[in-house]
Amino acid sequence: MTDSYDDLQASYGRCLRKGHFIERFYALFMGSHPDIPPLFANTDFSKQNMALRRGISSAIVHAAGSRLAERTMAGMADVHGSRGRAPVPPALYPYWVDSLIAAVAEFDPEYTPRLGQRWRQAMEATTAFFVSRY
């Protein structure tokens, strides 16, 4: 049986309802490694924040095995691949996952270490997909 990750969708909803979740994620992510801020030097964060908001939802659904989300993730992976318009070196994905989980821990009032492990499991499945297409 495939895991639907409904608990992550609920957790993500709680994070978004508190407000400024995406902004906090980016603050954590930017501070997590010196190679990350230059990747965002010319970024319009009003657009990027919306893209990430949708991207996290898609990543959860992708980790659950959705074929529809696989197409979405393939497009995103291509954007962040070595020939994409916003390449992300594979070595930086663990910082993305760690920053996301840290933000979830801060924003989700129902966060538990077990929930954090589930977030990690799902997001590492998605980042592994991105790395495979790099």
mmCIF file of C-alpha atoms in Angstrom, residues 13-131:
data_model
loop_
_atom_site.group_PDB
_atom_site.id
_atom_site.type_symbol
_atom_site.label_atom_id
_atom_site.label_comp_id
_atom_site.label_asym_id
_atom_site.label_seq_id
_atom_site.Cartn_x
_atom_site.Cartn_y
_atom_site.Cartn_z
ATOM 1 C CA GLY A 13 -1.576 23.406 6.231
ATOM 2 C CA ARG A 14 -0.949 24.220 9.898
ATOM 3 C CA CYS A 15 2.400 25.794 8.985
ATOM 4 C CA LEU A 16 0.868 27.968 6.271
ATOM 5 C CA ARG A 17 -2.002 29.112 8.499
ATOM 6 C CA LYS A 18 0.469 30.631 10.966
ATOM 7 C CA GLY A 19 1.777 32.936 8.239
ATOM 8 C CA HIS A 20 5.318 33.675 7.051
ATOM 9 C CA PHE A 21 6.265 29.994 6.915
ATOM 10 C CA ILE A 22 7.842 30.232 3.465
ATOM 11 C CA GLU A 23 9.786 33.348 4.447
ATOM 12 C CA ARG A 24 11.102 31.596 7.563
ATOM 13 C CA PHE A 25 12.125 28.583 5.488
ATOM 14 C CA TYR A 26 14.139 30.841 3.182
ATOM 15 C CA ALA A 27 15.811 32.568 6.145
ATOM 16 C CA LEU A 28 16.887 29.187 7.497
ATOM 17 C CA PHE A 29 17.910 27.880 4.075
ATOM 18 C CA MET A 30 19.958 30.966 3.176
ATOM 19 C CA GLY A 31 21.834 30.713 6.462
ATOM 20 C CA SER A 32 22.509 27.003 6.173
ATOM 21 C CA HIS A 33 25.371 27.079 3.632
ATOM 22 C CA PRO A 34 27.463 29.876 2.061
ATOM 23 C CA ASP A 35 26.834 28.593 -1.478
ATOM 24 C CA ILE A 36 23.075 29.058 -1.201
ATOM 25 C CA PRO A 37 22.517 32.864 -1.100
ATOM 26 C CA PRO A 38 24.307 33.479 -4.431
ATOM 27 C CA LEU A 39 21.873 31.083 -6.117
ATOM 28 C CA PHE A 40 19.090 33.541 -5.263
ATOM 29 C CA ALA A 41 20.918 36.776 -6.147
ATOM 30 C CA ASN A 42 18.468 37.738 -8.906
ATOM 31 C CA THR A 43 15.354 36.118 -7.475
ATOM 32 C CA ASP A 44 11.953 37.793 -7.296
ATOM 33 C CA PHE A 45 10.887 36.393 -3.942
ATOM 34 C CA SER A 46 7.223 37.280 -4.385
ATOM 35 C CA LYS A 47 7.167 34.812 -7.285
ATOM 36 C CA GLN A 48 9.597 32.376 -5.689
ATOM 37 C CA ASN A 49 7.581 32.159 -2.472
ATOM 38 C CA MET A 50 4.459 31.191 -4.419
ATOM 39 C CA ALA A 51 6.418 28.671 -6.487
ATOM 40 C CA LEU A 52 7.836 27.051 -3.357
ATOM 41 C CA ARG A 53 4.433 27.017 -1.683
ATOM 42 C CA ARG A 54 3.047 24.997 -4.604
ATOM 43 C CA GLY A 55 6.254 22.986 -4.910
ATOM 44 C CA ILE A 56 6.120 21.667 -1.356
ATOM 45 C CA SER A 57 2.542 20.477 -1.883
ATOM 46 C CA SER A 58 3.596 18.810 -5.124
ATOM 47 C CA ALA A 59 6.604 17.214 -3.416
ATOM 48 C CA ILE A 60 4.361 15.625 -0.787
ATOM 49 C CA VAL A 61 2.009 14.245 -3.434
ATOM 50 C CA HIS A 62 4.993 13.087 -5.520
ATOM 51 C CA ALA A 63 6.454 11.217 -2.553
ATOM 52 C CA ALA A 64 3.068 9.506 -2.219
ATOM 53 C CA GLY A 65 3.466 8.161 -5.752
ATOM 54 C CA SER A 66 1.183 10.437 -7.765
ATOM 55 C CA ARG A 67 1.786 10.097 -11.510
ATOM 56 C CA LEU A 68 0.378 13.587 -12.080
ATOM 57 C CA ALA A 69 2.815 15.059 -9.562
ATOM 58 C CA GLU A 70 5.662 13.182 -11.237
ATOM 59 C CA ARG A 71 5.234 15.329 -14.345
ATOM 60 C CA THR A 72 5.229 18.477 -12.220
ATOM 61 C CA MET A 73 8.321 17.329 -10.337
ATOM 62 C CA ALA A 74 10.092 16.410 -13.582
ATOM 63 C CA GLY A 75 9.591 19.964 -14.806
ATOM 64 C CA MET A 76 10.876 21.390 -11.536
ATOM 65 C CA ALA A 77 13.837 19.003 -11.551
ATOM 66 C CA ASP A 78 14.715 20.128 -15.062
ATOM 67 C CA VAL A 79 14.673 23.788 -13.976
ATOM 68 C CA HIS A 80 17.075 22.916 -11.136
ATOM 69 C CA GLY A 81 19.167 20.461 -13.168
ATOM 70 C CA SER A 82 22.662 21.106 -14.481
ATOM 71 C CA ARG A 83 21.277 22.571 -17.730
ATOM 72 C CA GLY A 84 18.282 24.308 -16.187
ATOM 73 C CA ARG A 85 17.733 28.020 -15.691
ATOM 74 C CA ALA A 86 18.274 27.703 -11.911
ATOM 75 C CA PRO A 87 20.706 24.813 -11.354
ATOM 76 C CA VAL A 88 21.079 23.523 -7.807
ATOM 77 C CA PRO A 89 24.116 21.354 -7.061
ATOM 78 C CA PRO A 90 23.003 18.014 -5.574
ATOM 79 C CA ALA A 91 25.149 18.558 -2.473
ATOM 80 C CA LEU A 92 22.836 21.408 -1.415
ATOM 81 C CA TYR A 93 19.603 19.393 -1.243
ATOM 82 C CA PRO A 94 20.243 18.089 2.294
ATOM 83 C CA TYR A 95 20.361 21.726 3.452
ATOM 84 C CA TRP A 96 16.991 22.308 1.781
ATOM 85 C CA VAL A 97 15.463 19.307 3.568
ATOM 86 C CA ASP A 98 16.983 20.253 6.934
ATOM 87 C CA SER A 99 15.790 23.857 6.600
ATOM 88 C CA LEU A 100 12.286 22.776 5.676
ATOM 89 C CA ILE A 101 12.038 20.420 8.643
ATOM 90 C CA ALA A 102 13.394 23.101 10.987
ATOM 91 C CA ALA A 103 10.738 25.530 9.733
ATOM 92 C CA VAL A 104 8.013 22.898 10.139
ATOM 93 C CA ALA A 105 9.201 22.240 13.704
ATOM 94 C CA GLU A 106 8.867 25.963 14.461
ATOM 95 C CA PHE A 107 5.499 26.514 12.779
ATOM 96 C CA ASP A 108 3.483 23.328 13.268
ATOM 97 C CA PRO A 109 2.067 23.272 16.813
ATOM 98 C CA GLU A 110 1.518 19.511 16.448
ATOM 99 C CA TYR A 111 5.099 18.766 15.364
ATOM 100 C CA THR A 112 6.717 15.652 16.824
ATOM 101 C CA PRO A 113 10.048 13.999 16.056
ATOM 102 C CA ARG A 114 8.084 11.206 14.330
ATOM 103 C CA LEU A 115 6.367 13.760 12.097
ATOM 104 C CA GLY A 116 9.781 15.255 11.345
ATOM 105 C CA GLN A 117 11.008 11.812 10.266
ATOM 106 C CA ARG A 118 8.013 11.500 7.943
ATOM 107 C CA TRP A 119 8.750 14.907 6.434
ATOM 108 C CA ARG A 120 12.365 13.820 5.901
ATOM 109 C CA GLN A 121 11.300 10.535 4.290
ATOM 110 C CA ALA A 122 8.995 12.295 1.835
ATOM 111 C CA MET A 123 11.304 15.198 0.981
ATOM 112 C CA GLU A 124 14.344 12.965 0.551
ATOM 113 C CA ALA A 125 12.348 10.880 -1.941
ATOM 114 C CA THR A 126 11.669 14.040 -3.922
ATOM 115 C CA THR A 127 15.187 15.455 -3.686
ATOM 116 C CA ALA A 128 16.580 12.064 -4.764
ATOM 117 C CA PHE A 129 14.373 12.366 -7.850
ATOM 118 C CA PHE A 130 15.816 15.844 -8.523
ATOM 119 C CA VAL A 131 19.374 14.567 -8.089
#
